[in-house]
Amino acid sequence: MKRFTLNSILILLLGMASVGCSNEGVEPEQPADACVLNNLVMLRVAFDGSYQASVAYNKFAVNGLNPSSGSLLGTVGTDHRLTFELPTNGSFYNKATGVHGMLISRAEAYLKFDVNTGVGQAYAVQTNFAAPALSNGNAYVIAVDQSYASSGVGEHYMINSFNMQNGTTGAALPIPVADRTFDNHSFFANESMSSTSNGVDKLYFLSGTNLITVNTATNTASHIDLYPSFSQANDWVAFYGVKYSQSLGLIALKRDANGFSLVKINPNTGTHTTLLAINAAINTEFYSAAYRECDKTYYLTSMSQSTPTVETSYYEFDLNSNTLVNTQVLTDYGFGIEVIQ
């Protein structure tokens, strides 16, 4: 009887200790890479040749996007002719202010939209600036010397501050001329330019096989040729849609004789590794890309046809498994995708 009583007391004490250590009512610790941006914004337009275009801003839940499940945030009207004037990947999203910006250099248009209020506006801008990128709360654009659009030795570009509210540009960063001078073997031009940032002090601009890294803290820059053996006739390669990843470095589309692939790039050395092949033809003029680090998903839109009807292909690539996990077809032109709150 005495032994039973001692055992019973011991069991009771252990049970009380267990209750005292319960996690009930305590918020579990969130992982450092918890996904906090859970929606995707996409601009959609009829692409019908009209000078009076109405651009719709649609919001979708990520991932597994379904074109019929989006909600309309608002529209922006513009008298800039957007048909055949929408090259490349010139959008950004400012998480702090909720501003989505879209710079369309060839159309001389900048579209600003506040995803929180649903209010936007179109502004007329200069054509020689492209590829806006955000770093430490500030926006920057690149201006390319178009006389070197194909190849050659020279001072190829400037980096200017960019006003996210109205699309105006400010003074150029005082980057030394020597940093901005290089011999590019492939094309280097505004309309093939994509950009990204580490969010703190590094901007990355990519055109052809040319990767430009700009340090906004020190006002210095460097150039790396990602494919030095490039040949216009025999060994043609180009990179598009560059995005920054904390874990992978830079991610981009690569186009070569074998087709398209997604690659990761070491921005310090220029070495690149294939992540997966893309079994589709990507329209490298009418496309847009976005990336979410927390689940390593790369998003891509590409106009798949313009006649007799317009169609845009949408893709989600899981870079944990290096697989295509979702593809959809939209019956209009979808572009300017960004991951938002």
mmCIF file of C-alpha atoms in Angstrom:
data_model
loop_
_atom_site.group_PDB
_atom_site.id
_atom_site.type_symbol
_atom_site.label_atom_id
_atom_site.label_comp_id
_atom_site.label_asym_id
_atom_site.label_seq_id
_atom_site.Cartn_x
_atom_site.Cartn_y
_atom_site.Cartn_z
ATOM 1 C CA MET A 1 0.000 0.000 0.000
ATOM 2 C CA LYS A 2 2.835 2.329 0.864
ATOM 3 C CA ARG A 3 4.559 1.585 -2.466
ATOM 4 C CA PHE A 4 1.334 2.258 -4.355
ATOM 5 C CA THR A 5 0.944 5.629 -2.629
ATOM 6 C CA LEU A 6 4.491 6.735 -3.472
ATOM 7 C CA ASN A 7 4.059 5.705 -7.099
ATOM 8 C CA SER A 8 0.753 7.519 -7.276
ATOM 9 C CA ILE A 9 2.301 10.704 -5.888
ATOM 10 C CA LEU A 10 5.169 10.481 -8.357
ATOM 11 C CA ILE A 11 2.784 10.076 -11.306
ATOM 12 C CA LEU A 12 0.711 13.019 -10.036
ATOM 13 C CA LEU A 13 3.769 15.260 -9.755
ATOM 14 C CA LEU A 14 4.928 14.329 -13.253
ATOM 15 C CA GLY A 15 1.486 15.106 -14.614
ATOM 16 C CA MET A 16 1.460 18.513 -12.916
ATOM 17 C CA ALA A 17 4.898 19.294 -14.373
ATOM 18 C CA SER A 18 3.662 18.330 -17.792
ATOM 19 C CA VAL A 19 0.695 20.693 -17.501
ATOM 20 C CA GLY A 20 2.969 23.489 -16.317
ATOM 21 C CA CYS A 21 5.143 23.128 -19.419
ATOM 22 C CA SER A 22 2.220 23.119 -21.877
ATOM 23 C CA ASN A 23 2.473 25.372 -24.995
ATOM 24 C CA GLU A 24 -1.243 26.050 -24.948
ATOM 25 C CA GLY A 25 -1.934 29.747 -25.467
ATOM 26 C CA VAL A 26 1.638 30.469 -26.575
ATOM 27 C CA GLU A 27 2.214 31.588 -30.178
ATOM 28 C CA PRO A 28 4.559 29.154 -31.949
ATOM 29 C CA GLU A 29 7.808 30.610 -33.220
ATOM 30 C CA GLN A 30 7.501 31.551 -36.881
ATOM 31 C CA PRO A 31 10.236 30.383 -39.253
ATOM 32 C CA ALA A 32 12.532 33.115 -40.497
ATOM 33 C CA ASP A 33 11.360 32.594 -44.083
ATOM 34 C CA ALA A 34 7.629 32.518 -43.326
ATOM 35 C CA CYS A 35 5.630 33.601 -46.387
ATOM 36 C CA VAL A 36 4.132 37.024 -45.753
ATOM 37 C CA LEU A 37 3.466 38.063 -49.365
ATOM 38 C CA ASN A 38 0.575 35.858 -50.356
ATOM 39 C CA ASN A 39 -0.940 37.429 -53.449
ATOM 40 C CA LEU A 40 0.084 38.055 -57.012
ATOM 41 C CA VAL A 41 -0.873 41.198 -58.912
ATOM 42 C CA MET A 42 -1.091 41.032 -62.696
ATOM 43 C CA LEU A 43 -1.803 43.780 -65.211
ATOM 44 C CA ARG A 44 -4.179 42.758 -68.001
ATOM 45 C CA VAL A 45 -5.027 44.584 -71.210
ATOM 46 C CA ALA A 46 -6.975 43.724 -74.360
ATOM 47 C CA PHE A 47 -3.986 44.324 -76.688
ATOM 48 C CA ASP A 48 -6.364 45.478 -79.429
ATOM 49 C CA GLY A 49 -4.436 48.388 -80.923
ATOM 50 C CA SER A 50 -6.458 51.073 -79.176
ATOM 51 C CA TYR A 51 -4.774 54.296 -78.096
ATOM 52 C CA GLN A 52 -7.256 54.543 -75.226
ATOM 53 C CA ALA A 53 -6.158 51.487 -73.284
ATOM 54 C CA SER A 54 -7.615 50.429 -69.964
ATOM 55 C CA VAL A 55 -5.206 48.378 -67.871
ATOM 56 C CA ALA A 56 -6.874 46.166 -65.252
ATOM 57 C CA TYR A 57 -5.029 45.265 -62.048
ATOM 58 C CA ASN A 58 -6.043 41.774 -60.922
ATOM 59 C CA LYS A 59 -5.080 40.107 -57.645
ATOM 60 C CA PHE A 60 -4.720 36.340 -57.288
ATOM 61 C CA ALA A 61 -3.875 34.117 -54.376
ATOM 62 C CA VAL A 62 -0.566 32.314 -54.738
ATOM 63 C CA ASN A 63 0.125 29.583 -55.535
ATOM 64 C CA GLY A 64 -1.983 27.531 -57.955
ATOM 65 C CA LEU A 65 -3.266 30.578 -59.787
ATOM 66 C CA ASN A 66 -6.551 30.156 -61.625
ATOM 67 C CA PRO A 67 -7.343 32.925 -64.158
ATOM 68 C CA SER A 68 -11.042 32.886 -63.217
ATOM 69 C CA SER A 69 -10.450 33.328 -59.482
ATOM 70 C CA GLY A 70 -8.824 36.761 -59.440
ATOM 71 C CA SER A 71 -10.330 39.949 -58.022
ATOM 72 C CA LEU A 72 -10.178 43.370 -59.647
ATOM 73 C CA LEU A 73 -8.222 45.950 -57.639
ATOM 74 C CA GLY A 74 -8.820 48.796 -60.077
ATOM 75 C CA THR A 75 -7.956 50.113 -63.523
ATOM 76 C CA VAL A 76 -5.659 52.711 -65.038
ATOM 77 C CA GLY A 77 -6.598 54.454 -68.268
ATOM 78 C CA THR A 78 -3.903 55.623 -70.637
ATOM 79 C CA ASP A 79 -3.736 57.229 -74.063
ATOM 80 C CA HIS A 80 -0.344 55.630 -74.714
ATOM 81 C CA ARG A 81 -0.686 53.016 -77.430
ATOM 82 C CA LEU A 82 0.183 49.841 -75.570
ATOM 83 C CA THR A 83 -0.220 47.306 -78.361
ATOM 84 C CA PHE A 84 3.254 46.243 -79.506
ATOM 85 C CA GLU A 85 4.674 48.733 -77.001
ATOM 86 C CA LEU A 86 5.109 46.453 -74.007
ATOM 87 C CA PRO A 87 8.598 44.992 -74.068
ATOM 88 C CA THR A 88 10.112 43.069 -71.206
ATOM 89 C CA ASN A 89 10.022 43.007 -67.459
ATOM 90 C CA GLY A 90 9.854 46.601 -66.186
ATOM 91 C CA SER A 91 7.717 46.346 -63.053
ATOM 92 C CA PHE A 92 8.321 46.616 -59.315
ATOM 93 C CA TYR A 93 6.374 46.547 -56.061
ATOM 94 C CA ASN A 94 7.141 48.715 -53.036
ATOM 95 C CA LYS A 95 5.945 46.738 -50.018
ATOM 96 C CA ALA A 96 6.281 49.746 -47.684
ATOM 97 C CA THR A 97 3.878 51.943 -49.670
ATOM 98 C CA GLY A 98 1.813 49.431 -51.636
ATOM 99 C CA VAL A 99 2.824 51.061 -54.949
ATOM 100 C CA HIS A 100 3.108 48.899 -58.048
ATOM 101 C CA GLY A 101 5.101 50.567 -60.814
ATOM 102 C CA MET A 102 5.314 49.621 -64.483
ATOM 103 C CA LEU A 103 7.799 51.383 -66.768
ATOM 104 C CA ILE A 104 7.082 50.870 -70.485
ATOM 105 C CA SER A 105 9.951 52.658 -72.170
ATOM 106 C CA ARG A 106 8.960 52.180 -75.812
ATOM 107 C CA ALA A 107 5.461 53.492 -75.128
ATOM 108 C CA GLU A 108 6.893 56.433 -73.115
ATOM 109 C CA ALA A 109 4.607 55.445 -70.246
ATOM 110 C CA TYR A 110 4.882 54.863 -66.519
ATOM 111 C CA LEU A 111 1.881 53.298 -64.783
ATOM 112 C CA LYS A 112 1.623 53.777 -61.021
ATOM 113 C CA PHE A 113 -1.001 51.928 -58.988
ATOM 114 C CA ASP A 114 -1.652 51.838 -55.242
ATOM 115 C CA VAL A 115 -2.819 48.308 -54.423
ATOM 116 C CA ASN A 116 -4.225 49.489 -51.066
ATOM 117 C CA THR A 117 -6.465 52.250 -52.400
ATOM 118 C CA GLY A 118 -7.111 50.947 -55.916
ATOM 119 C CA VAL A 119 -6.075 54.300 -57.409
ATOM 120 C CA GLY A 120 -3.573 54.638 -60.224
ATOM 121 C CA GLN A 121 -2.361 56.998 -62.914
ATOM 122 C CA ALA A 122 -0.362 56.974 -66.150
ATOM 123 C CA TYR A 123 2.535 59.371 -66.728
ATOM 124 C CA ALA A 124 4.532 60.283 -69.833
ATOM 125 C CA VAL A 125 8.242 59.487 -69.466
ATOM 126 C CA GLN A 126 11.472 59.478 -71.459
ATOM 127 C CA THR A 127 12.257 56.457 -73.606
ATOM 128 C CA ASN A 128 15.933 56.017 -72.748
ATOM 129 C CA PHE A 129 15.377 54.665 -69.213
ATOM 130 C CA ALA A 130 14.427 51.083 -68.368
ATOM 131 C CA ALA A 131 14.343 48.261 -65.841
ATOM 132 C CA PRO A 132 13.481 49.919 -62.499
ATOM 133 C CA ALA A 133 14.839 48.254 -59.361
ATOM 134 C CA LEU A 134 14.285 49.009 -55.661
ATOM 135 C CA SER A 135 17.032 49.070 -53.057
ATOM 136 C CA ASN A 136 16.747 50.208 -49.453
ATOM 137 C CA GLY A 137 13.529 52.110 -50.154
ATOM 138 C CA ASN A 138 14.824 53.904 -53.240
ATOM 139 C CA ALA A 139 14.222 53.218 -56.934
ATOM 140 C CA TYR A 140 16.755 53.286 -59.749
ATOM 141 C CA VAL A 141 16.701 52.884 -63.544
ATOM 142 C CA ILE A 142 19.337 52.252 -66.160
ATOM 143 C CA ALA A 143 19.980 54.376 -69.240
ATOM 144 C CA VAL A 144 21.868 52.606 -72.021
ATOM 145 C CA ASP A 145 23.926 54.260 -74.721
ATOM 146 C CA GLN A 146 21.953 52.887 -77.663
ATOM 147 C CA SER A 147 24.909 53.290 -80.031
ATOM 148 C CA TYR A 148 26.320 50.238 -78.267
ATOM 149 C CA ALA A 149 23.113 48.241 -78.396
ATOM 150 C CA SER A 150 24.749 45.323 -80.233
ATOM 151 C CA SER A 151 28.394 45.134 -79.168
ATOM 152 C CA GLY A 152 31.563 47.141 -78.698
ATOM 153 C CA VAL A 153 33.843 48.835 -76.197
ATOM 154 C CA GLY A 154 32.573 51.914 -74.434
ATOM 155 C CA GLU A 155 30.945 53.641 -71.499
ATOM 156 C CA HIS A 156 27.694 51.794 -71.875
ATOM 157 C CA TYR A 157 25.228 53.068 -69.277
ATOM 158 C CA MET A 158 24.258 55.341 -66.404
ATOM 159 C CA ILE A 159 22.212 54.572 -63.283
ATOM 160 C CA ASN A 160 19.717 57.256 -62.273
ATOM 161 C CA SER A 161 17.403 57.676 -59.332
ATOM 162 C CA PHE A 162 13.728 57.145 -60.173
ATOM 163 C CA ASN A 163 10.668 58.781 -58.626
ATOM 164 C CA MET A 164 8.118 56.038 -57.937
ATOM 165 C CA GLN A 165 5.300 58.566 -57.646
ATOM 166 C CA ASN A 166 5.452 60.118 -61.122
ATOM 167 C CA GLY A 167 8.153 58.357 -63.150
ATOM 168 C CA THR A 168 10.624 61.238 -63.302
ATOM 169 C CA THR A 169 14.343 60.569 -63.109
ATOM 170 C CA GLY A 170 16.932 62.270 -60.942
ATOM 171 C CA ALA A 171 20.678 62.639 -61.059
ATOM 172 C CA ALA A 172 22.922 59.798 -62.157
ATOM 173 C CA LEU A 173 24.896 57.981 -59.504
ATOM 174 C CA PRO A 174 28.561 59.116 -59.539
ATOM 175 C CA ILE A 175 29.854 55.729 -60.673
ATOM 176 C CA PRO A 176 33.363 56.020 -62.157
ATOM 177 C CA VAL A 177 33.559 55.925 -65.955
ATOM 178 C CA ALA A 178 35.992 53.017 -65.724
ATOM 179 C CA ASP A 179 33.352 50.931 -63.914
ATOM 180 C CA ARG A 180 30.815 51.615 -66.657
ATOM 181 C CA THR A 181 33.164 50.839 -69.544
ATOM 182 C CA PHE A 182 33.432 47.312 -70.900
ATOM 183 C CA ASP A 183 33.633 45.283 -74.089
ATOM 184 C CA ASN A 184 30.318 43.531 -74.568
ATOM 185 C CA HIS A 185 30.186 40.709 -77.073
ATOM 186 C CA SER A 186 26.403 40.257 -77.043
ATOM 187 C CA PHE A 187 23.632 42.833 -77.272
ATOM 188 C CA PHE A 188 23.179 45.335 -74.428
ATOM 189 C CA ALA A 189 20.047 47.463 -74.792
ATOM 190 C CA ASN A 190 17.112 48.928 -72.851
ATOM 191 C CA GLU A 191 14.470 46.703 -74.395
ATOM 192 C CA SER A 192 16.224 43.452 -73.472
ATOM 193 C CA MET A 193 17.111 44.638 -69.962
ATOM 194 C CA SER A 194 15.813 43.030 -66.777
ATOM 195 C CA SER A 195 16.716 44.004 -63.228
ATOM 196 C CA THR A 196 16.552 42.986 -59.592
ATOM 197 C CA SER A 197 18.057 43.911 -56.221
ATOM 198 C CA ASN A 198 19.116 42.382 -52.931
ATOM 199 C CA GLY A 199 16.969 45.067 -51.296
ATOM 200 C CA VAL A 200 19.867 46.634 -49.416
ATOM 201 C CA ASP A 201 22.774 47.876 -51.508
ATOM 202 C CA LYS A 202 23.105 45.834 -54.702
ATOM 203 C CA LEU A 203 21.334 46.353 -58.034
ATOM 204 C CA TYR A 204 21.617 43.818 -60.836
ATOM 205 C CA PHE A 205 20.930 44.576 -64.509
ATOM 206 C CA LEU A 206 21.006 41.848 -67.155
ATOM 207 C CA SER A 207 20.900 42.148 -70.945
ATOM 208 C CA GLY A 208 22.162 39.585 -73.428
ATOM 209 C CA THR A 209 25.028 37.898 -71.583
ATOM 210 C CA ASN A 210 26.011 41.075 -69.715
ATOM 211 C CA LEU A 211 25.485 41.201 -65.950
ATOM 212 C CA ILE A 212 25.949 44.599 -64.285
ATOM 213 C CA THR A 213 26.235 44.810 -60.491
ATOM 214 C CA VAL A 214 25.843 48.260 -58.913
ATOM 215 C CA ASN A 215 26.712 48.975 -55.281
ATOM 216 C CA THR A 216 24.543 51.934 -54.277
ATOM 217 C CA ALA A 217 26.386 52.343 -50.969
ATOM 218 C CA THR A 218 29.792 52.894 -52.587
ATOM 219 C CA ASN A 219 28.676 54.111 -56.044
ATOM 220 C CA THR A 220 30.742 51.449 -57.774
ATOM 221 C CA ALA A 221 29.839 48.916 -60.456
ATOM 222 C CA SER A 222 31.184 45.846 -62.216
ATOM 223 C CA HIS A 223 30.507 43.867 -65.381
ATOM 224 C CA ILE A 224 30.603 40.106 -65.945
ATOM 225 C CA ASP A 225 30.073 38.346 -69.274
ATOM 226 C CA LEU A 226 28.008 35.274 -68.400
ATOM 227 C CA TYR A 227 28.880 33.565 -71.691
ATOM 228 C CA PRO A 228 32.207 34.817 -73.088
ATOM 229 C CA SER A 229 32.096 32.477 -76.091
ATOM 230 C CA PHE A 230 28.928 34.162 -77.401
ATOM 231 C CA SER A 231 28.734 34.280 -81.182
ATOM 232 C CA GLN A 232 25.938 35.953 -83.105
ATOM 233 C CA ALA A 233 26.243 33.343 -85.835
ATOM 234 C CA ASN A 234 27.294 30.134 -84.115
ATOM 235 C CA ASP A 235 26.786 30.273 -80.342
ATOM 236 C CA TRP A 236 23.884 32.588 -79.545
ATOM 237 C CA VAL A 237 22.896 32.818 -75.856
ATOM 238 C CA ALA A 238 20.860 35.356 -73.874
ATOM 239 C CA PHE A 239 19.475 35.761 -70.348
ATOM 240 C CA TYR A 240 16.184 37.335 -69.293
ATOM 241 C CA GLY A 241 13.914 37.862 -66.273
ATOM 242 C CA VAL A 242 16.585 38.096 -63.573
ATOM 243 C CA LYS A 243 15.423 37.830 -59.955
ATOM 244 C CA TYR A 244 17.329 37.851 -56.672
ATOM 245 C CA SER A 245 17.233 34.894 -54.263
ATOM 246 C CA GLN A 246 18.825 34.898 -50.815
ATOM 247 C CA SER A 247 19.504 31.187 -51.093
ATOM 248 C CA LEU A 248 20.228 30.665 -54.792
ATOM 249 C CA GLY A 249 21.905 33.908 -55.879
ATOM 250 C CA LEU A 250 20.334 35.209 -59.072
ATOM 251 C CA ILE A 251 17.684 33.333 -61.064
ATOM 252 C CA ALA A 252 17.098 33.957 -64.753
ATOM 253 C CA LEU A 253 15.765 32.530 -67.983
ATOM 254 C CA LYS A 254 18.459 31.309 -70.333
ATOM 255 C CA ARG A 255 17.904 30.935 -74.059
ATOM 256 C CA ASP A 256 20.305 28.990 -76.267
ATOM 257 C CA ALA A 257 20.274 26.530 -79.155
ATOM 258 C CA ASN A 258 18.514 23.952 -76.962
ATOM 259 C CA GLY A 259 15.635 26.244 -76.042
ATOM 260 C CA PHE A 260 14.804 27.791 -72.681
ATOM 261 C CA SER A 261 15.840 26.899 -69.145
ATOM 262 C CA LEU A 262 15.853 28.393 -65.666
ATOM 263 C CA VAL A 263 19.333 28.881 -64.230
ATOM 264 C CA LYS A 264 20.873 30.110 -61.009
ATOM 265 C CA ILE A 265 23.752 32.571 -61.317
ATOM 266 C CA ASN A 266 26.546 33.371 -58.894
ATOM 267 C CA PRO A 267 26.695 37.177 -59.225
ATOM 268 C CA ASN A 268 30.272 37.281 -57.926
ATOM 269 C CA THR A 269 31.745 34.835 -60.437
ATOM 270 C CA GLY A 270 29.191 34.693 -63.252
ATOM 271 C CA THR A 271 28.975 30.902 -63.137
ATOM 272 C CA HIS A 272 25.499 29.591 -63.848
ATOM 273 C CA THR A 273 23.852 26.219 -63.270
ATOM 274 C CA THR A 274 20.740 24.842 -64.957
ATOM 275 C CA LEU A 275 17.830 24.240 -62.578
ATOM 276 C CA LEU A 276 15.311 22.911 -65.098
ATOM 277 C CA ALA A 277 14.514 22.938 -68.798
ATOM 278 C CA ILE A 278 11.380 24.768 -69.958
ATOM 279 C CA ASN A 279 9.504 22.850 -72.625
ATOM 280 C CA ALA A 280 7.863 25.912 -74.132
ATOM 281 C CA ALA A 281 8.747 28.861 -76.333
ATOM 282 C CA ILE A 282 8.964 31.985 -74.172
ATOM 283 C CA ASN A 283 8.241 35.357 -75.757
ATOM 284 C CA THR A 284 11.275 37.346 -74.598
ATOM 285 C CA GLU A 285 9.775 40.667 -75.609
ATOM 286 C CA PHE A 286 6.299 40.281 -74.100
ATOM 287 C CA TYR A 287 6.905 38.593 -70.753
ATOM 288 C CA SER A 288 7.164 39.304 -67.043
ATOM 289 C CA ALA A 289 8.624 37.473 -64.056
ATOM 290 C CA ALA A 290 8.446 37.458 -60.265
ATOM 291 C CA TYR A 291 9.929 35.391 -57.448
ATOM 292 C CA ARG A 292 8.979 34.449 -53.878
ATOM 293 C CA GLU A 293 11.909 33.383 -51.706
ATOM 294 C CA CYS A 294 9.988 31.753 -48.856
ATOM 295 C CA ASP A 295 8.874 28.814 -51.015
ATOM 296 C CA LYS A 296 11.345 29.380 -53.874
ATOM 297 C CA THR A 297 8.682 29.892 -56.550
ATOM 298 C CA TYR A 298 9.479 31.619 -59.831
ATOM 299 C CA TYR A 299 6.472 33.084 -61.690
ATOM 300 C CA LEU A 300 6.411 33.837 -65.396
ATOM 301 C CA THR A 301 4.007 35.211 -67.994
ATOM 302 C CA SER A 302 4.626 35.088 -71.734
ATOM 303 C CA MET A 303 2.425 36.143 -74.636
ATOM 304 C CA SER A 304 1.926 32.912 -76.527
ATOM 305 C CA GLN A 305 -0.012 34.350 -79.466
ATOM 306 C CA SER A 306 -1.370 37.695 -80.652
ATOM 307 C CA THR A 307 -3.532 36.593 -83.586
ATOM 308 C CA PRO A 308 -6.276 35.683 -84.234
ATOM 309 C CA THR A 309 -6.829 36.102 -80.489
ATOM 310 C CA VAL A 310 -4.450 37.172 -77.745
ATOM 311 C CA GLU A 311 -3.277 34.538 -75.279
ATOM 312 C CA THR A 312 -0.821 34.688 -72.387
ATOM 313 C CA SER A 313 0.776 31.619 -70.864
ATOM 314 C CA TYR A 314 1.327 31.658 -67.096
ATOM 315 C CA TYR A 315 3.822 29.416 -65.280
ATOM 316 C CA GLU A 316 4.776 28.606 -61.688
ATOM 317 C CA PHE A 317 8.119 26.877 -61.136
ATOM 318 C CA ASP A 318 8.934 25.265 -57.788
ATOM 319 C CA LEU A 319 12.686 25.640 -57.337
ATOM 320 C CA ASN A 320 12.741 23.322 -54.322
ATOM 321 C CA SER A 321 11.927 20.421 -56.632
ATOM 322 C CA ASN A 322 12.912 22.202 -59.882
ATOM 323 C CA THR A 323 9.579 21.380 -61.497
ATOM 324 C CA LEU A 324 6.762 23.184 -63.280
ATOM 325 C CA VAL A 325 3.820 22.989 -60.861
ATOM 326 C CA ASN A 326 1.174 25.126 -62.562
ATOM 327 C CA THR A 327 0.481 26.478 -66.024
ATOM 328 C CA GLN A 328 -2.538 28.431 -67.248
ATOM 329 C CA VAL A 329 -3.701 30.287 -70.364
ATOM 330 C CA LEU A 330 -5.202 33.795 -70.174
ATOM 331 C CA THR A 331 -7.289 35.172 -73.036
ATOM 332 C CA ASP A 332 -5.722 38.643 -72.935
ATOM 333 C CA TYR A 333 -2.252 40.055 -72.335
ATOM 334 C CA GLY A 334 -1.092 39.566 -68.741
ATOM 335 C CA PHE A 335 2.113 41.280 -67.617
ATOM 336 C CA GLY A 336 3.793 43.214 -64.800
ATOM 337 C CA ILE A 337 3.408 40.401 -62.269
ATOM 338 C CA GLU A 338 4.604 41.060 -58.718
ATOM 339 C CA VAL A 339 4.147 39.192 -55.438
ATOM 340 C CA ILE A 340 2.304 41.473 -52.973
ATOM 341 C CA GLN A 341 0.609 41.392 -49.574
#
